[in-house]
Short mmCIF file of C-alpha atoms in Angstrom, two decimals:
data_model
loop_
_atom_site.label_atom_id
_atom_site.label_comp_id
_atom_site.label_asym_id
_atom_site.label_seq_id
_atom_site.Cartn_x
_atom_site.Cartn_y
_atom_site.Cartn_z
CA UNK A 1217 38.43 110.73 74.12
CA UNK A 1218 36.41 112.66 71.94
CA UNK A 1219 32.76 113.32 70.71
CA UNK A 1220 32.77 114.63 66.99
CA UNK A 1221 31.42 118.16 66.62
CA UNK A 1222 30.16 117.45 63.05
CA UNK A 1223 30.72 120.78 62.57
CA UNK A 1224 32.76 123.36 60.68
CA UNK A 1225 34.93 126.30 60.97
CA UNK A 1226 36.37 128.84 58.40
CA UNK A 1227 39.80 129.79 58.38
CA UNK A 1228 40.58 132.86 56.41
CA UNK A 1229 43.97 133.35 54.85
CA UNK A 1230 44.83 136.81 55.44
CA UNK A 1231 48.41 137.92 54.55
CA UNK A 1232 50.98 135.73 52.06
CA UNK A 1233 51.62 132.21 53.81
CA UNK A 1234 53.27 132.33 56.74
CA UNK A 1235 57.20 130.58 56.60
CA UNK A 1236 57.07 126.87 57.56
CA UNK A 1237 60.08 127.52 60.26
CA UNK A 1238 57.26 130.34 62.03
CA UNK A 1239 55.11 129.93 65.30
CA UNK A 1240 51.91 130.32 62.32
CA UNK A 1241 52.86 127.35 60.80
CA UNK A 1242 53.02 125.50 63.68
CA UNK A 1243 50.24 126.80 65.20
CA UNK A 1244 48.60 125.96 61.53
CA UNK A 1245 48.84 122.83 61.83
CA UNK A 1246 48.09 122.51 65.12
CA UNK A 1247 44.72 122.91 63.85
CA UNK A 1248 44.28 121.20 61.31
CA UNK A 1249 45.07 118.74 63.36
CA UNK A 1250 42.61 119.22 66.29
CA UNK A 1251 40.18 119.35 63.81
CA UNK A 1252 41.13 116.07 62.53
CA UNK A 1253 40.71 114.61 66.01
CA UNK A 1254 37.24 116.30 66.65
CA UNK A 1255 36.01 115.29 63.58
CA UNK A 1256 35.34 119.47 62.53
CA UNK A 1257 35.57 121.11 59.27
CA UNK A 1258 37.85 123.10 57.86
CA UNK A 1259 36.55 125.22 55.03
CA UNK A 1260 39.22 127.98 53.95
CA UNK A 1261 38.04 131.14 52.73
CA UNK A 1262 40.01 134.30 51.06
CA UNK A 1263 39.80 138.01 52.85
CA UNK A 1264 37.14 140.26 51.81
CA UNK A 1265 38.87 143.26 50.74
CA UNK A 1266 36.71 144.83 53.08
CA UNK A 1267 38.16 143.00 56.16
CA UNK A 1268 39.36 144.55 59.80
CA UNK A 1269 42.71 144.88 59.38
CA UNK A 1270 45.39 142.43 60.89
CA UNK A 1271 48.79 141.47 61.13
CA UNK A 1272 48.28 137.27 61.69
CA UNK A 1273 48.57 135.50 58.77
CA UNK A 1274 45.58 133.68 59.40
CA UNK A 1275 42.31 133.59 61.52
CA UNK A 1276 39.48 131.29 62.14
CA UNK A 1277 35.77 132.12 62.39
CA UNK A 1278 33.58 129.71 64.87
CA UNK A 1279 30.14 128.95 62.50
CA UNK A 1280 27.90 129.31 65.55
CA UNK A 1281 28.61 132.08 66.84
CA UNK A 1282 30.49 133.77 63.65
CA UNK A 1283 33.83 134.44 66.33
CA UNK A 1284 36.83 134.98 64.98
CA UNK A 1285 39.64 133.63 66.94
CA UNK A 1286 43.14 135.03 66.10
CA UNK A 1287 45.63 132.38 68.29
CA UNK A 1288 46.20 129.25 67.10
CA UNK A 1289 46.65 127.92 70.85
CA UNK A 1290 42.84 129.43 70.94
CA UNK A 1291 41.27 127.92 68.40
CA UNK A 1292 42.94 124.36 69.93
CA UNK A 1293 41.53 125.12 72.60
CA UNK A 1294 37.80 125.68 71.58
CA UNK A 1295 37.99 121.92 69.68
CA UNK A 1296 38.60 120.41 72.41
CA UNK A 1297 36.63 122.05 74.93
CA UNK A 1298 33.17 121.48 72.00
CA UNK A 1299 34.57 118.08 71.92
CA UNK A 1300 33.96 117.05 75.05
CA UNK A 1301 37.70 115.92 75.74
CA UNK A 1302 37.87 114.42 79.38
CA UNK A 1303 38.97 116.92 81.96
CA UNK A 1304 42.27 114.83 82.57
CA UNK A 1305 43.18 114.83 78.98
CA UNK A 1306 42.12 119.12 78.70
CA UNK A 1307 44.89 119.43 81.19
CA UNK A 1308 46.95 117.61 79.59
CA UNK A 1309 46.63 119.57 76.24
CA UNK A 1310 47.35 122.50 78.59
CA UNK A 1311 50.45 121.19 79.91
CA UNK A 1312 51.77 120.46 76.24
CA UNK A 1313 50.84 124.04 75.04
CA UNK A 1314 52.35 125.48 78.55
CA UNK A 1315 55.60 123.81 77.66
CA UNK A 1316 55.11 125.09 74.15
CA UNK A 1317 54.98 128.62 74.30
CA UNK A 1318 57.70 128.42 77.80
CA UNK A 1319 60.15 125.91 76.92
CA UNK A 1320 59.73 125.84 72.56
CA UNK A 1321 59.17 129.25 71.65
CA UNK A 1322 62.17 130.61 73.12
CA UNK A 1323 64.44 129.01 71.05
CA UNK A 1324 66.06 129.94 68.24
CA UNK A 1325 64.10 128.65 64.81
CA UNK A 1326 66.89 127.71 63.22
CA UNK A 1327 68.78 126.06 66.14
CA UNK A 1328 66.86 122.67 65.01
CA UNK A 1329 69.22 120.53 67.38
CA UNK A 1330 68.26 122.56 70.74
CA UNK A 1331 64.76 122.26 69.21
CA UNK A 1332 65.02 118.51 69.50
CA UNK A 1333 66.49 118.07 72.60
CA UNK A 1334 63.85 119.70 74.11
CA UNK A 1335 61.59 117.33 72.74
CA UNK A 1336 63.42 114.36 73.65
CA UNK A 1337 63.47 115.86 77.19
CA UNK A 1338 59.48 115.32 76.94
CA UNK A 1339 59.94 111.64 76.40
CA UNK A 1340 57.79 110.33 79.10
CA UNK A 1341 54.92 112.71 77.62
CA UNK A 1342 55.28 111.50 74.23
CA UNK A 1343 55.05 108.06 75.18
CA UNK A 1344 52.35 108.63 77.33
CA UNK A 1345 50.34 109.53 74.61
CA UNK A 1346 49.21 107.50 71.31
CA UNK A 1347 48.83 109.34 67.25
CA UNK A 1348 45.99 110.96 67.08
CA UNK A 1349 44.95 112.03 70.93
CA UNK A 1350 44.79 115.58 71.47
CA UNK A 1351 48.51 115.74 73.29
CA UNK A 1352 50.11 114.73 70.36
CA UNK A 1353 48.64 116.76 68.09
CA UNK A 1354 49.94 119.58 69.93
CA UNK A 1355 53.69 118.30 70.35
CA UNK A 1356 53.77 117.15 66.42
CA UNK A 1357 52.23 120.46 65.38
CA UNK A 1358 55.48 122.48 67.95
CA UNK A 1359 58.30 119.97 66.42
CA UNK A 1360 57.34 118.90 62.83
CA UNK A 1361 59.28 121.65 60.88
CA UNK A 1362 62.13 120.31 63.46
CA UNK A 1363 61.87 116.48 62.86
CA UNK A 1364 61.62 117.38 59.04
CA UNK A 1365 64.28 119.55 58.29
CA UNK A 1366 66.79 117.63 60.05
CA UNK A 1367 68.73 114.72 59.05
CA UNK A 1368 68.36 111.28 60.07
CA UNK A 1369 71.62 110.92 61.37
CA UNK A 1370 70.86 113.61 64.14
CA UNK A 1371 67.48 112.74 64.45
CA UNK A 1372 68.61 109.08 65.80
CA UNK A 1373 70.41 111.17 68.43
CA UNK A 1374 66.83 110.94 70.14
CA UNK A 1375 65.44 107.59 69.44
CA UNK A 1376 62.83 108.47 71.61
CA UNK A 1377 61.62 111.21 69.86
CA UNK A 1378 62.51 109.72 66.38
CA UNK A 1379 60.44 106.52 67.02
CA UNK A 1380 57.44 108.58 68.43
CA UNK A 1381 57.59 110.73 65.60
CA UNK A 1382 57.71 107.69 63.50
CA UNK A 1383 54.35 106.80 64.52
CA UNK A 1384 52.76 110.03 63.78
CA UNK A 1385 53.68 110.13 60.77
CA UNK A 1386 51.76 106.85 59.91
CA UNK A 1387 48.42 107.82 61.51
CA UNK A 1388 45.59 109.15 59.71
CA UNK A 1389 44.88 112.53 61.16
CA UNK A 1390 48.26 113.13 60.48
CA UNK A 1391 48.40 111.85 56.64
CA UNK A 1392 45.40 113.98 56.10
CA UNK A 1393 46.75 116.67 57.73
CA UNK A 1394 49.72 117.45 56.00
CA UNK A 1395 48.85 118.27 52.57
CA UNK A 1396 46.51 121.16 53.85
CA UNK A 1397 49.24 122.29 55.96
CA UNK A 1398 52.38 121.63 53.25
CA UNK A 1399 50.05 123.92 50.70
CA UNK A 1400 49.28 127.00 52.90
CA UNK A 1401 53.15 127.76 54.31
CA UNK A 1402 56.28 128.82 52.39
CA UNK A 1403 59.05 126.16 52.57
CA UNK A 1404 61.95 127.12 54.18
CA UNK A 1405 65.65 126.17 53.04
CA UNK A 1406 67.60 124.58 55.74
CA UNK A 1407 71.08 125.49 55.37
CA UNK A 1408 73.82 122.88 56.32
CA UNK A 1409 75.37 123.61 59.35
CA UNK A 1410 79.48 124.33 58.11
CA UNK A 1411 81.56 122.21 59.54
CA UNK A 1412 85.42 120.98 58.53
CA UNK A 1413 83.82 117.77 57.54
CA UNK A 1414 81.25 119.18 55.18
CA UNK A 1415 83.58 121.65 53.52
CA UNK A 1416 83.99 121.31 49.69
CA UNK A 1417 87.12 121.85 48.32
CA UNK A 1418 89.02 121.56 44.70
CA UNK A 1419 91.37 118.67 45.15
CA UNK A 1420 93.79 119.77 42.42
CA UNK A 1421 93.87 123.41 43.75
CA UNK A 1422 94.16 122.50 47.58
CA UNK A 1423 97.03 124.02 49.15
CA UNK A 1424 98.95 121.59 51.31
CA UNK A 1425 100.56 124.10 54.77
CA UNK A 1426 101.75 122.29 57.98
CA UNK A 1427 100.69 125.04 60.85
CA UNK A 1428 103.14 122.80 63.23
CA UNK A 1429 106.25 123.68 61.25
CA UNK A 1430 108.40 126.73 63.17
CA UNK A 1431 109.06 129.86 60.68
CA UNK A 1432 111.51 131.97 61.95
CA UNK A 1433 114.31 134.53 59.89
CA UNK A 1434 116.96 132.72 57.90
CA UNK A 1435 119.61 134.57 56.45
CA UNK A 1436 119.53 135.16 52.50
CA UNK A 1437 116.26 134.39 52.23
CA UNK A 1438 113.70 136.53 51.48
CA UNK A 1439 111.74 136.67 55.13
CA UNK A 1440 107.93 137.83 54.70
CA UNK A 1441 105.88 139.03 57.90
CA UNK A 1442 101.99 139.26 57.35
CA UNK A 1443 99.58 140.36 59.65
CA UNK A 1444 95.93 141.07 59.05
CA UNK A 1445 94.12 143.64 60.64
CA UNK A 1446 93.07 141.96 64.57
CA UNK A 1447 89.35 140.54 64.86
CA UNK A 1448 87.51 142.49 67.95
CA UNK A 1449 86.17 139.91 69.99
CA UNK A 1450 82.84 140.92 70.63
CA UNK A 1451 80.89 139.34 67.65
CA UNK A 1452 80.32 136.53 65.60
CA UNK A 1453 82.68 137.29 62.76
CA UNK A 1454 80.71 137.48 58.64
CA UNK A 1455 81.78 137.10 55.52
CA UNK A 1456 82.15 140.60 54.82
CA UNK A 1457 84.60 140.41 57.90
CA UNK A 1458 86.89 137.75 56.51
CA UNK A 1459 87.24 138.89 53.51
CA UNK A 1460 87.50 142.41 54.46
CA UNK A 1461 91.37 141.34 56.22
CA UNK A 1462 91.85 137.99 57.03
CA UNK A 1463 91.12 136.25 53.81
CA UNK A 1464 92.85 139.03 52.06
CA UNK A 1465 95.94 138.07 53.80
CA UNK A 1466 95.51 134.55 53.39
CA UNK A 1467 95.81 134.73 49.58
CA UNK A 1468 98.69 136.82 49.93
CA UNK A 1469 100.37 135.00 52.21
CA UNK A 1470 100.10 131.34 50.06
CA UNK A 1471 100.94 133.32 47.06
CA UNK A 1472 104.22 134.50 48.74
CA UNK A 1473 104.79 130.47 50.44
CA UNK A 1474 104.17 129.39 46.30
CA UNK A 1475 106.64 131.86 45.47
CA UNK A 1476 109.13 130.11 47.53
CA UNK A 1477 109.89 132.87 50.44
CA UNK A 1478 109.94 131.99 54.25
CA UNK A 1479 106.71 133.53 55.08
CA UNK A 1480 105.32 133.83 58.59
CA UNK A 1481 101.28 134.76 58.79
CA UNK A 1482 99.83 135.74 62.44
CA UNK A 1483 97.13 137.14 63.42
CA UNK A 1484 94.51 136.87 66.67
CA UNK A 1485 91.65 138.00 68.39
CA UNK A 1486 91.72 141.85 69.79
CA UNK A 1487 90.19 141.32 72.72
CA UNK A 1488 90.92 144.79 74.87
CA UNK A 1489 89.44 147.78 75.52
CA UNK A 1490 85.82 149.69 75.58
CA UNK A 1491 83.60 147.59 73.26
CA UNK A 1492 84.75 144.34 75.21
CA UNK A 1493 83.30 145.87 78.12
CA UNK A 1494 79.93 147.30 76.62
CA UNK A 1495 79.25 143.69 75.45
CA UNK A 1496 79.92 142.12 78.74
CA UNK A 1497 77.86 144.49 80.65
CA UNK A 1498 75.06 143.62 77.91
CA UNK A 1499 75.70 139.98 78.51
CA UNK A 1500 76.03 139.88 82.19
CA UNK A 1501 79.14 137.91 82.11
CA UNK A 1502 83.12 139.05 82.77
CA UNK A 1503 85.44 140.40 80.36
CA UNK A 1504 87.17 137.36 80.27
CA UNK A 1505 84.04 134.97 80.41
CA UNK A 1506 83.31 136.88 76.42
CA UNK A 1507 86.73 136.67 75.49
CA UNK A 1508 86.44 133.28 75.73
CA UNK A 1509 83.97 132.32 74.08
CA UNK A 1510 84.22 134.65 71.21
CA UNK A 1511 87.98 133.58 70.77
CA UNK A 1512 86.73 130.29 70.49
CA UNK A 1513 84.46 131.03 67.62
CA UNK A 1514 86.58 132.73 65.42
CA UNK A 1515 89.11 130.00 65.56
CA UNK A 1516 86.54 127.92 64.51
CA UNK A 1517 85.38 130.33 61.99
CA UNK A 1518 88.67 130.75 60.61
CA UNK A 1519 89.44 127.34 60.59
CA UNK A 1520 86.77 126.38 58.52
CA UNK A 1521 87.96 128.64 55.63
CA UNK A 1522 91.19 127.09 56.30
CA UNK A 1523 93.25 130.42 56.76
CA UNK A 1524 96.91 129.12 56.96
CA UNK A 1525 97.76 131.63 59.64
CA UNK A 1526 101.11 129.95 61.42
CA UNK A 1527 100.49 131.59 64.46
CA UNK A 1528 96.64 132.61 65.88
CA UNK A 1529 96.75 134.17 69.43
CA UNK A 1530 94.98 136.71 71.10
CA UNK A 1531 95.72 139.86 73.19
CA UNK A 1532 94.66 138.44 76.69
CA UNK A 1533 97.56 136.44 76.93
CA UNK A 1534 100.00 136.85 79.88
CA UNK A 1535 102.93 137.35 77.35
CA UNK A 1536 101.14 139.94 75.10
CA UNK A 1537 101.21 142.01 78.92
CA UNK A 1538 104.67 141.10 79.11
CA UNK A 1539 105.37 142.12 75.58
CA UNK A 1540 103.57 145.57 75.82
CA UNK A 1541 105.14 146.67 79.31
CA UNK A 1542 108.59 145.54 77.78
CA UNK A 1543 108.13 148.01 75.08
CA UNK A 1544 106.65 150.87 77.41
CA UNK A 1545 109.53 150.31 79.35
CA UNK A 1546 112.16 150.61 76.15
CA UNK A 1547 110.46 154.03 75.04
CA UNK A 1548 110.72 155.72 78.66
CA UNK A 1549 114.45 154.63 78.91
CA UNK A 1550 115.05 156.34 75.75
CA UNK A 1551 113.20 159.58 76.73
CA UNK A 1552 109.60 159.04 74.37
CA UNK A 1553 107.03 158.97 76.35
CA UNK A 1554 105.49 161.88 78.71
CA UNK A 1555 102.44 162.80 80.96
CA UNK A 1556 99.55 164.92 80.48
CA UNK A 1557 96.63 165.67 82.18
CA UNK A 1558 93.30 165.28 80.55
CA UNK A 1559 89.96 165.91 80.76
CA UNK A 1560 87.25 163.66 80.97
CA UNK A 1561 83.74 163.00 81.49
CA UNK A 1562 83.28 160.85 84.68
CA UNK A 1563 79.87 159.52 85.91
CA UNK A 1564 79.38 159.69 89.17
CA UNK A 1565 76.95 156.75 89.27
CA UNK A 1566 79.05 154.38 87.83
CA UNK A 1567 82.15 155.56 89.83
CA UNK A 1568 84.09 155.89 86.24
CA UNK A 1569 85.28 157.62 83.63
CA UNK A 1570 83.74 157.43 80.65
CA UNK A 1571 85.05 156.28 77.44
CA UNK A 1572 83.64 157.57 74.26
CA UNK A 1573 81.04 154.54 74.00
CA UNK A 1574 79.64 155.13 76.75
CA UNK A 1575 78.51 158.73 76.23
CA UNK A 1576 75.81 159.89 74.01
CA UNK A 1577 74.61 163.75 73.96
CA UNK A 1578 74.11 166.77 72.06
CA UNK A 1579 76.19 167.38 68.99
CA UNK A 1580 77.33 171.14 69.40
CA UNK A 1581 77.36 171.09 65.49
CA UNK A 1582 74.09 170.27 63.95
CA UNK A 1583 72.03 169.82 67.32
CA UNK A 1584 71.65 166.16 66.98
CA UNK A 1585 70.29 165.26 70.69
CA UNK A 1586 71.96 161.52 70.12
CA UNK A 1587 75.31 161.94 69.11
CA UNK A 1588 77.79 159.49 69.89
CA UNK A 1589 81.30 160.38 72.51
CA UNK A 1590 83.38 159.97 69.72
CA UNK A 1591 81.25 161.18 66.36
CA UNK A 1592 77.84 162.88 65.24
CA UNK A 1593 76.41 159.97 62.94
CA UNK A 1594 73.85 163.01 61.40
CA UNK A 1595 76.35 165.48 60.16
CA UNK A 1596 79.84 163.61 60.21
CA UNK A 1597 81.18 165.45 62.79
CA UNK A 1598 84.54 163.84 64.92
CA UNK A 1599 83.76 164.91 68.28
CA UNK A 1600 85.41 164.57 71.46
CA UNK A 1601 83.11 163.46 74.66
CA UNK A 1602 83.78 166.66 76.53
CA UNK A 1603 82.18 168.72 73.24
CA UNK A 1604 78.65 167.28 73.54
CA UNK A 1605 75.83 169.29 75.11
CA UNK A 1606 74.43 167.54 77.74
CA UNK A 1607 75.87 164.27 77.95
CA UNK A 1608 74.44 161.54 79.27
CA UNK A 1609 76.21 158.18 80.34
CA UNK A 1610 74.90 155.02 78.01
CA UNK A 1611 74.88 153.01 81.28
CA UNK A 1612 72.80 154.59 83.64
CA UNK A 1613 71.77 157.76 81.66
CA UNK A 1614 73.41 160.21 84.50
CA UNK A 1615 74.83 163.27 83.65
CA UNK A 1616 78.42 163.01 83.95
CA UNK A 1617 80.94 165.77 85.07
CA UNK A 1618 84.17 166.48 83.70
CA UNK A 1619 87.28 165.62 85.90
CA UNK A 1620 91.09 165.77 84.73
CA UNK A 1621 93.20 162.49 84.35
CA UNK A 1622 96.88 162.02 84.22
CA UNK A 1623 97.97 159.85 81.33
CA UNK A 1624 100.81 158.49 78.96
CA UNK A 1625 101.53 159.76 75.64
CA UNK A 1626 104.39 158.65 73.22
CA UNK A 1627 105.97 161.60 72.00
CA UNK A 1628 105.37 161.69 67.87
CA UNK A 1629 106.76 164.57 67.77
CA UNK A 1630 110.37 164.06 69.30
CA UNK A 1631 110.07 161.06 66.60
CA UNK A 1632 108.95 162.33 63.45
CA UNK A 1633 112.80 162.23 62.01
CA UNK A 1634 112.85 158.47 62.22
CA UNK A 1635 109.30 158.06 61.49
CA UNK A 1636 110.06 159.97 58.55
CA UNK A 1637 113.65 158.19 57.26
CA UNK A 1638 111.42 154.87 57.80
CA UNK A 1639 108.39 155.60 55.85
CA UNK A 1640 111.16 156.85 52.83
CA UNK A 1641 112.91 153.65 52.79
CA UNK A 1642 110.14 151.23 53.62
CA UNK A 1643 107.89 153.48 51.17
CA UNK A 1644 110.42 152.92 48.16
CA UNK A 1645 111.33 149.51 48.90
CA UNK A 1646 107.90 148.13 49.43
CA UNK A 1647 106.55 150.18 46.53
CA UNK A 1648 103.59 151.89 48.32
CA UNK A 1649 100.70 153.17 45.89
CA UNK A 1650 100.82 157.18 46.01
CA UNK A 1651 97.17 157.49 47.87
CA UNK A 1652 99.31 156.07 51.09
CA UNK A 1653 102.28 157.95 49.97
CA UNK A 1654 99.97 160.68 50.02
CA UNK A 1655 98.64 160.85 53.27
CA UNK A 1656 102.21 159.54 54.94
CA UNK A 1657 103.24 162.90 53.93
CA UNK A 1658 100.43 164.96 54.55
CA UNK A 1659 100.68 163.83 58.56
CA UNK A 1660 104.69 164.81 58.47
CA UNK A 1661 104.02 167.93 56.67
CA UNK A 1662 101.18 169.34 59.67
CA UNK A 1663 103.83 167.45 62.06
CA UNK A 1664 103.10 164.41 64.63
CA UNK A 1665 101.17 165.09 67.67
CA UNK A 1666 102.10 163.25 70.76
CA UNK A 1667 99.53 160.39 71.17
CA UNK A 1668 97.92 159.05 74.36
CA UNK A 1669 98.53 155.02 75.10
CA UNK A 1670 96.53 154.95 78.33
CA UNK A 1671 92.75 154.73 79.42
CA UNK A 1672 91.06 154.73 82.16
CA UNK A 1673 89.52 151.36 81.81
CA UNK A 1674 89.65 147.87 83.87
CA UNK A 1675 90.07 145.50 81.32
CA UNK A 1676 93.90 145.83 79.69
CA UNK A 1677 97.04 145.44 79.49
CA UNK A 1678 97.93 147.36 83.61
CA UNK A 1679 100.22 150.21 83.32
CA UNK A 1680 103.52 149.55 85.48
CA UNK A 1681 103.50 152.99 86.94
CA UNK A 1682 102.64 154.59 90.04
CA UNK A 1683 99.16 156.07 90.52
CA UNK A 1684 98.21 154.37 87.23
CA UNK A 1685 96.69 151.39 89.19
CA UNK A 1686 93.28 151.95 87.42
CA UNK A 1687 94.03 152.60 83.98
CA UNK A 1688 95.54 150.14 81.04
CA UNK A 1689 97.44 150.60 77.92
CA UNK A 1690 95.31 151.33 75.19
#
C-alpha cells in the first residue's frame, strides 16, 4: 500500500495535445492516475514562452526539487517510490511497465484486437491485482484507448480482460481520472474494420453476378474479353490502385453483362519477377511464402468491393508455366524468337546478376550519385544499369562488374507486318481514340526492335532450354 505524499507536482503542457491512440496519452494517464493512488497533486501549468525547447508533449516538474521529468514511465516511477509502495508491489509496477514498453508498444496502434489479446494474455496479473493499486493503474493507463475504442462484441472475446476492466472503470481514482485525461488528448476516430458483412450497399442498384457460372465463346453472340491491368503482389493494394484498373474494368465489364453480351472478366495477382524478390529479401521469407500471403489479401480486398471478375488467378500457378512454355515453344517452331548476348552488371558478392532494382549509382547525365538501374529520378533520364558511374549493388553495396549473358528475344521485327495488319483492323473495329492510334504508329514508323523475354532471375516461369537453367521468362 501507500502513504500519501500530500504533495504536488506541475505538469506543463508543451506542444498541442498529444492523440488519444499515442504512447503520451497513455503515459498521461498513467499519471494522473499514480497520482490518484498517492494522494499527489496535479496542478497543470502552460509553457513560458521562454522554455528549453522540447519535442514531448508534456513534462512534469517535481515541487521539491523543481525536476523536470520528461517520461511518463519516470514520473510513475517517482510516485511510487515517495509513496512508500512496498518493495513487492515496486516490482510489480516494474514488471507491468517491462511488459509495457516490450510486449505493448510494439504493436501496431490501430491493430486494437492484437492490443487486447495481449492483455488478456496478462490475465493472471490483472486478477492479481484490485482498482486502484499501483499495477493497475499502469495496465489501465497501456489498454484504455484499446478497451474504449472497441466494440463490445469483441471486447467479450476476453471476458477476462472485459470484466477486469469493468471494475476499473467503477473505482474512484479512475472516475476522477478520466476527465483530466479525456480534456488534455485529441480524440481519435476509430475506423470500422471493412468487412463483407459491414459493407453498405444500394439495394435497388445491386448488381446480381453468379462467379460459379462457366463463360465461354458462343457463336453469334457478341463475346467480350476484359482484363485489367495485373496487381504486383508485393503490397497491400489502395484505393488509388483499384480504381486506377480493376474497378475501371469492373464497371465496364457489368455495363457490357447489362447490355446483354457474353462477357468474360479475369484478372489475378502478378506475382513474378524482381520486385517479388526485393520484398522477400526485406521480409526474410521465400518468394512463395509473400506470394501467398499477398494473393490472399487482394482477394480479400477485391472481394470486398465486390469486383465481378469470373475468373481471379495468379501467375504462380503450375498451368500459367505450362501456358507460357507452350507459347515459347509455338514462336520458336515458327522461326520468332532468337539469342543474343548481353551485358550485365553481376555482383560478385551475391553470386548474381543484377536486375535494374538492385543497382543504384551515378547518373552519367546530371551526376546524380543515387540514380536508380533503370532511371535517374533527378533529371528523367531512362538509363540502362551498365550506364551508371559507379554502381553499387542495393543488397550488399559491392561494386558489381559487367559480364555478358545469353538470352531470348522475340523477333518484333520479323513481325511488324502482322503486328501492323492487326493493330489496322482491331484499331478500326474497336474504335481506338487517335492518342493510341498515335503512338501505334509512331513505334511501326521507327520499326520494332526485337525484345528480350528472359532474365536472369530465380523466381519465374524456367526457360525450357539448355544452359538457361538459371534464368526465367520475363
Amino acid at each position: 500500500m501507500t502513504e500519501k505524499l500530500g504533495t504536488h507536482i506541475t505538469l506543463t503542457r508543451n506542444l498541442a495535445a498529444p492523440a488519444a491512440n499515442t504512447t503520451a496519452a497513455a503515459g498521461l494517464l498513467k499519471i494522473l492516475l499514480a497520482a490518484q493512488a498517492t494522494g499527489t497533486v496535479v496542478q497543470w501549468a502552460e509553457v513560458d514562452a521562454g522554455a528549453p525547447k522540447s519535442k514531448q508533449p508534456y513534462w512534469v516538474t517535481l515541487c521539491d526539487t523543481q525536476t523536470r521529468l520528461y517520461d511518463a514511465n519516470a514520473v510513475v516511477r517517482y510516485l511510487y517510490k515517495v509513496g512508500n509502495l512496498a518493495l513487492s508491489d515496486r516490482l510489480a509496477v516494474e514488471q507491468a511497465l517491462e511488459w509495457e514498453e516490450k510486449t505493448l508498444s510494439v504493436l501496431p496502434a490501430g491493430d486494437l484486437s492484437a492490443i487486447l489479446a495481449a492483455g488478456e494474455a496478462q490475465a493472471n496479473v490483472l486478477s492479481a491485482h484490485a482498482p486502484a493499486t499501483a499495477v493497475s493503474a499502469v495496465l489501465f493507463g497501456a489498454l484504455y484507448y484499446a478497451l474504449s475504442n472497441t466494440k463490445t462484441a469483441l471486447v467479450s472475446k476476453y471476458p477476462a480482460l472485459q470484466q477486469w476492466y469493468a471494475q476499473q472503470l467503477a473505482s474512484a481514482a479512475v472516475e476522477t481520472a478520466l476527465p483530466a485525461f479525456t480534456a488534455n488528448v485529441v480524440k481519435v476516430l476509430v475506423r470500422e474494420e471493412p468487412s463483407l458483412g459491414n459493407r453498405r450497399v444500394n439495394a435497388d442498384i445491386a448488381f446480381e453476378f453468379d462467379p460459379s457460372k462457366t463463360v465461354l465463346p458462343e457463336a453469334g453472340a457478341k463475346n467480350v474479353l476484359i482484363t485489367s491491368a495485373l496487381p504486383y503482389v508485393n503490397n497491400v493494394p489502395h484505393l488509388g490502385n483499384v480504381i486506377g484498373s480493376t474497378l475501371s474494368a469492373d464497371v465496364f465489364a457489368r455495363y457490357s453483362r447489362v447490355r446483354g453480351n457474353n462477357t468474360l472478366f479475369i484478372c489475378g495477382t502478378d506475382e513474378y519477377g524482381t520486385a517479388t524478390e526485393t520484398k522477400a529479401l526485406e521480409d526474410g521469407v521465400t518468394c512463395q511464402e509473400l506470394c501467398d500471403k499477398y494473393h490472399q489479401v487482394h482477394k480479400e480486398v477485391y472481394e470486398w468491393f465486390d469486383l465481378s471478375f469470373n475468373h481471379f488467378g495468379r501467375t504462380s500457378t503450375q498451368k500459367h508455366s505450362e501456358i507460357v512454355r507452350g507459347i515459347f515453344g509455338q514462336c520458336v517452331d515458327n522461326g520468332y524468337v532468337l539469342e543474343k548476348e548481353v551485358p550485365q552488371l553481376y555482383c560478385e558478392q551475391c553470386c548474381r546478376y543484377l536486375a535494374d532494382r538492385f543497382v543504384e549509382g551515378t547518373c552519367p547525365k546530371c551526376a546524380y550519385d543515387d540514380a536508380r538501374g533503370d532511371q535517374c529520378d533527378k533529371c528523367g533520364t531512362l538509363l540502362n544499369a551498365i550506364e551508371l558511374i559507379d554502381p553499387r549493388c542495393k543488397l550488399d553495396n559491392n561494386r558489381p562488374v559487367v559480364r555478358t549473358s545469353m538470352h531470348q528475344y522475340i523477333d518484333l521485327e520479323r513481325l511488324q507486318p502482322q503486328c501492323k495488319a492487326f493493330a489496322e483492323k482491331s484499331s478500326e473495329e474497336g474504335k481506338w481514340t487517335a492518342n493510341s492510334l498515335a503512338i501505334t504508329n509512331n513505334w511501326f514508323k521507327e520499326g520494332l526492335e526485337p525484345r528480350c523475354i528472359t532474365r536472369d532471375l530465380k523466381w519465374g516461369v524456367p526457360v525450357p532450354l539448355p544452359g538457361y537453367e538459371n534464368k526465367v521468362f520475363y
